Amino acid sequence: MLIINCPYCGERDESEFHYGGEAGITRPGHPDKLSDKEWGNYLFMRKNTKGLFSELWFHSAGCRKWFIVDRDTVTNEIVSIKEISKKI
Amino acid sequence: MKKFSAFSILKEGLTGNKGWKPHWKSVEPKEEYEVIIIGGGGHGLATAYYLAKNHNITNVAVLERNWIGSGNTGRNTTIVRSNYLLNESSKLYEHSLKLWEGLSKDLNYNVMFSQRGVLNLAHSLQEIRDSKRRVFANKLNNIDAEWLDSNEVKKYCDILNISKSSRYPVLGATLQKRAGTARHDAVAWGFARAACNYGVDICENCEVTGFNIKNNKIESINTSKGSIKTKKIGVVVAGHGSVLAQMAGFRLPLETHTLQALVSEPIKPILDCVIMSNAVHVYVSQSDKGELVIGAGIDSINSYQQKGNFSVISGQMGSLVELFPVFSKLKMLRTWGGIVDISPDASPIIGKTPIEGIFFNGGWGTGGFKATPGSGWVFAHTIANNQPHELVEPFSLNRFYKGKLIDEHGAAAVAH
Ligand SMILES: Cc1cc2nc3c(=O)[nH]c(=O)nc-3n(C[C@H](O)[C@H](O)[C@H](O)COP(=O)(O)OP(=O)(O)OC[C@H]3O[C@@H](n4cnc5c(N)ncnc54)[C@H](O)[C@@H]3O)c2cc1C
Ligand SMILES: [Zn+2]
């Protein structure tokens, strides 16, 4: 069980949170202008990093805010946690 | 290679069992191979075996970073079935199931394939409809399938609790009688021995660390045991697919997660079929040693750790005890995890990659053990002919750019 330090509520058990996967994937502004390749990349292709990985978490049973966690996917060590700025 | 037979067992038994030889040889890699298979799990070893047997390509090496079978092959709960919903998947898995039926004989190695029947439980009206639909679809694809109502389920497995007062009562189940279990280690060892017998090199403790690609063509690879030349590579590394793809410079739609399993203390034979429930999320069978083999779904977070979260185990234990009150006093013996490569549509990705000479086989996620012989068969064909086998044409990486997903998730009981 991870202990996650929500930027808004402090340390809580992982069970209070919901996992959101890779951070920093922005929905393209004009999907109709994309090629199939670009659209497929956006929808499906993932970094799936082995090592330090930037990911989204949602405090679903708490403040219900999203934030970013940098976690090592091999050791589970959480290196940093930050709020989502307007542009990610 | 010494052929195994009742006679050889008798003879060795009478002469002190001194004549048994190692089943295969682990060797150092040579400078060059016609084909290199990366990953010494069941799928990689089966690929090497069928390259030799079906296509006469024997200048082949299987490179495994640990020891063969140390990945998901040796960690899985060994459920083998082919009752998938969609045509593409059911053809692929049924092709594999047919190979299982003759595998021990073909490999001259007892993989202990036991067609004890698999029940997929239904707990709601919608699940009854979905399950019946799957039974009809299976029948149209010539795959054995039956629908059992709750009383028939009780007859098939009399320790199952079908009480109407359960939180999620058992309302019926699909049954595939030809489905069952096999011995995972024996599958890795049997394919290794048979491939080795054709002259395939099996190199353990040999990790692939990079690709040398020129003009979009593979020329050689770097490993912890030096660089090796080759023009054709099959990447079959389960949870490490994205890591290898990144080395080669292409992208995959995979996410790696921990999948856990556990076994109970051994008890006398009590369960002679496999019971799976997608809705309450648990499945169970009994091994030949007497342990209950229990599993459920993946841990939610991306992870390359072969160790998972205890909450996942406690959840499935709750479901297990509700389905089988008789197991409530059993002690659990050990738990473990494997790292599985989950694809967006819960279907595998097999075929060419953007790099000429590099072929990919992965994304089997939580359910690839059942496909081991079939996957090796079609992948060997694909590598040998530079052309996807007809069964895997729909499973190309390209489907994610064409929107032609093979969306088995939820549609069928694809937990494992
Ligand atoms: C707990 C659990 C339960 C499961 N239950 C079932 C089930 O009941 N039924 C079912 O059908 N499926 C099940 N599965 C899924 C099944 O185990 C896999 O889909 C299947 O075994 C994959 O086989 P493989 O040979 O591709 O992978 P693996 O056996 O994982 O082999 C891949 C190999 O590649 C090696 N490798 C990785 N990177 C490198 C590198 N850089 N260089 C060299 N080698 C490398 C690894 O060490 C590994 O040995 C389960 C999986 C788990 C974890
Ligand atoms: Zn919070």
PDB file of C-alpha atoms in Angstrom, chain A residues 1-2 14 19 21-22 36-38 40-41 44-51 53 55 57 71 73-76, chain B residues 65 239-240 242-243 251-257 300-305 309-311 344 397 400-402 405:
ATOM      1  CA  MET A   1       0.000   0.000   0.000  1.00  0.00           C
ATOM      2  CA  LEU A   2       1.400   3.387  -0.973  1.00  0.00           C
ATOM      3  CA  GLU A  14      -3.551   4.607  -1.454  1.00  0.00           C
ATOM      4  CA  TYR A  19      -5.019   6.064 -10.463  1.00  0.00           C
ATOM      5  CA  GLY A  21      -2.004   6.865 -15.585  1.00  0.00           C
ATOM      6  CA  GLU A  22       0.572   8.832 -17.571  1.00  0.00           C
ATOM      7  CA  ASP A  36      -4.730   8.651 -38.195  1.00  0.00           C
ATOM      8  CA  LYS A  37      -1.171   8.234 -36.965  1.00  0.00           C
ATOM      9  CA  GLU A  38      -1.305  11.338 -34.766  1.00  0.00           C
ATOM     10  CA  GLY A  40      -3.654   6.850 -32.663  1.00  0.00           C
ATOM     11  CA  ASN A  41      -0.559   8.122 -30.895  1.00  0.00           C
ATOM     12  CA  PHE A  44      -3.213   4.675 -27.387  1.00  0.00           C
ATOM     13  CA  MET A  45       0.575   5.006 -27.374  1.00  0.00           C
ATOM     14  CA  ARG A  46       2.101   5.266 -23.903  1.00  0.00           C
ATOM     15  CA  LYS A  47       5.569   5.752 -22.417  1.00  0.00           C
ATOM     16  CA  ASN A  48       5.091   2.954 -19.873  1.00  0.00           C
ATOM     17  CA  THR A  49       8.394   3.965 -18.296  1.00  0.00           C
ATOM     18  CA  LYS A  50      10.467   1.528 -16.284  1.00  0.00           C
ATOM     19  CA  GLY A  51      11.909   3.887 -13.675  1.00  0.00           C
ATOM     20  CA  PHE A  53       7.401   8.043 -14.167  1.00  0.00           C
ATOM     21  CA  GLU A  55       1.555  10.090 -13.393  1.00  0.00           C
ATOM     22  CA  TRP A  57      -3.661  10.625  -9.202  1.00  0.00           C
ATOM     23  CA  ARG A  71       7.114   7.657  -8.828  1.00  0.00           C
ATOM     24  CA  THR A  73       7.845   2.123 -11.205  1.00  0.00           C
ATOM     25  CA  VAL A  74      10.557  -0.330 -10.139  1.00  0.00           C
ATOM     26  CA  THR A  75      10.930   0.589  -6.458  1.00  0.00           C
ATOM     27  CA  ASN A  76       7.575   2.368  -5.902  1.00  0.00           C
TER      28      ASN A  76
ATOM     29  CA  ARG B  65      17.924 -12.188 -19.014  1.00  0.00           C
ATOM     30  CA  GLY B 239       5.924  -6.819 -19.304  1.00  0.00           C
ATOM     31  CA  HIS B 240       9.143  -5.438 -20.819  1.00  0.00           C
ATOM     32  CA  SER B 242       7.762  -1.034 -23.997  1.00  0.00           C
ATOM     33  CA  VAL B 243      11.353  -1.063 -22.713  1.00  0.00           C
ATOM     34  CA  ARG B 251       6.009   3.182 -29.658  1.00  0.00           C
ATOM     35  CA  LEU B 252       3.585   0.652 -28.187  1.00  0.00           C
ATOM     36  CA  PRO B 253       0.153   1.047 -26.606  1.00  0.00           C
ATOM     37  CA  LEU B 254       1.078  -1.092 -23.599  1.00  0.00           C
ATOM     38  CA  GLU B 255       0.999  -0.507 -19.872  1.00  0.00           C
ATOM     39  CA  THR B 256       2.808  -2.750 -17.431  1.00  0.00           C
ATOM     40  CA  HIS B 257       1.039  -3.782 -14.245  1.00  0.00           C
ATOM     41  CA  SER B 300      -4.228  -0.589 -10.765  1.00  0.00           C
ATOM     42  CA  ILE B 301      -0.928   1.296 -10.987  1.00  0.00           C
ATOM     43  CA  ASN B 302       1.811   0.974 -13.623  1.00  0.00           C
ATOM     44  CA  SER B 303       4.517  -1.165 -12.060  1.00  0.00           C
ATOM     45  CA  TYR B 304       7.569  -3.238 -12.921  1.00  0.00           C
ATOM     46  CA  GLN B 305       7.606  -4.785  -9.443  1.00  0.00           C
ATOM     47  CA  ASN B 309      -0.746  -4.510  -3.035  1.00  0.00           C
ATOM     48  CA  PHE B 310      -2.292  -6.487  -0.171  1.00  0.00           C
ATOM     49  CA  SER B 311      -5.699  -4.858  -0.658  1.00  0.00           C
ATOM     50  CA  PRO B 344      -6.012  -1.107 -24.709  1.00  0.00           C
ATOM     51  CA  LEU B 397       0.156  -2.924 -34.212  1.00  0.00           C
ATOM     52  CA  PHE B 400      -4.495   1.137 -33.199  1.00  0.00           C
ATOM     53  CA  TYR B 401      -4.083   3.579 -36.083  1.00  0.00           C
ATOM     54  CA  LYS B 402      -6.956   2.154 -38.101  1.00  0.00           C
ATOM     55  CA  LEU B 405      -9.593  -2.797 -32.194  1.00  0.00           C
TER      56      LEU B 405
END
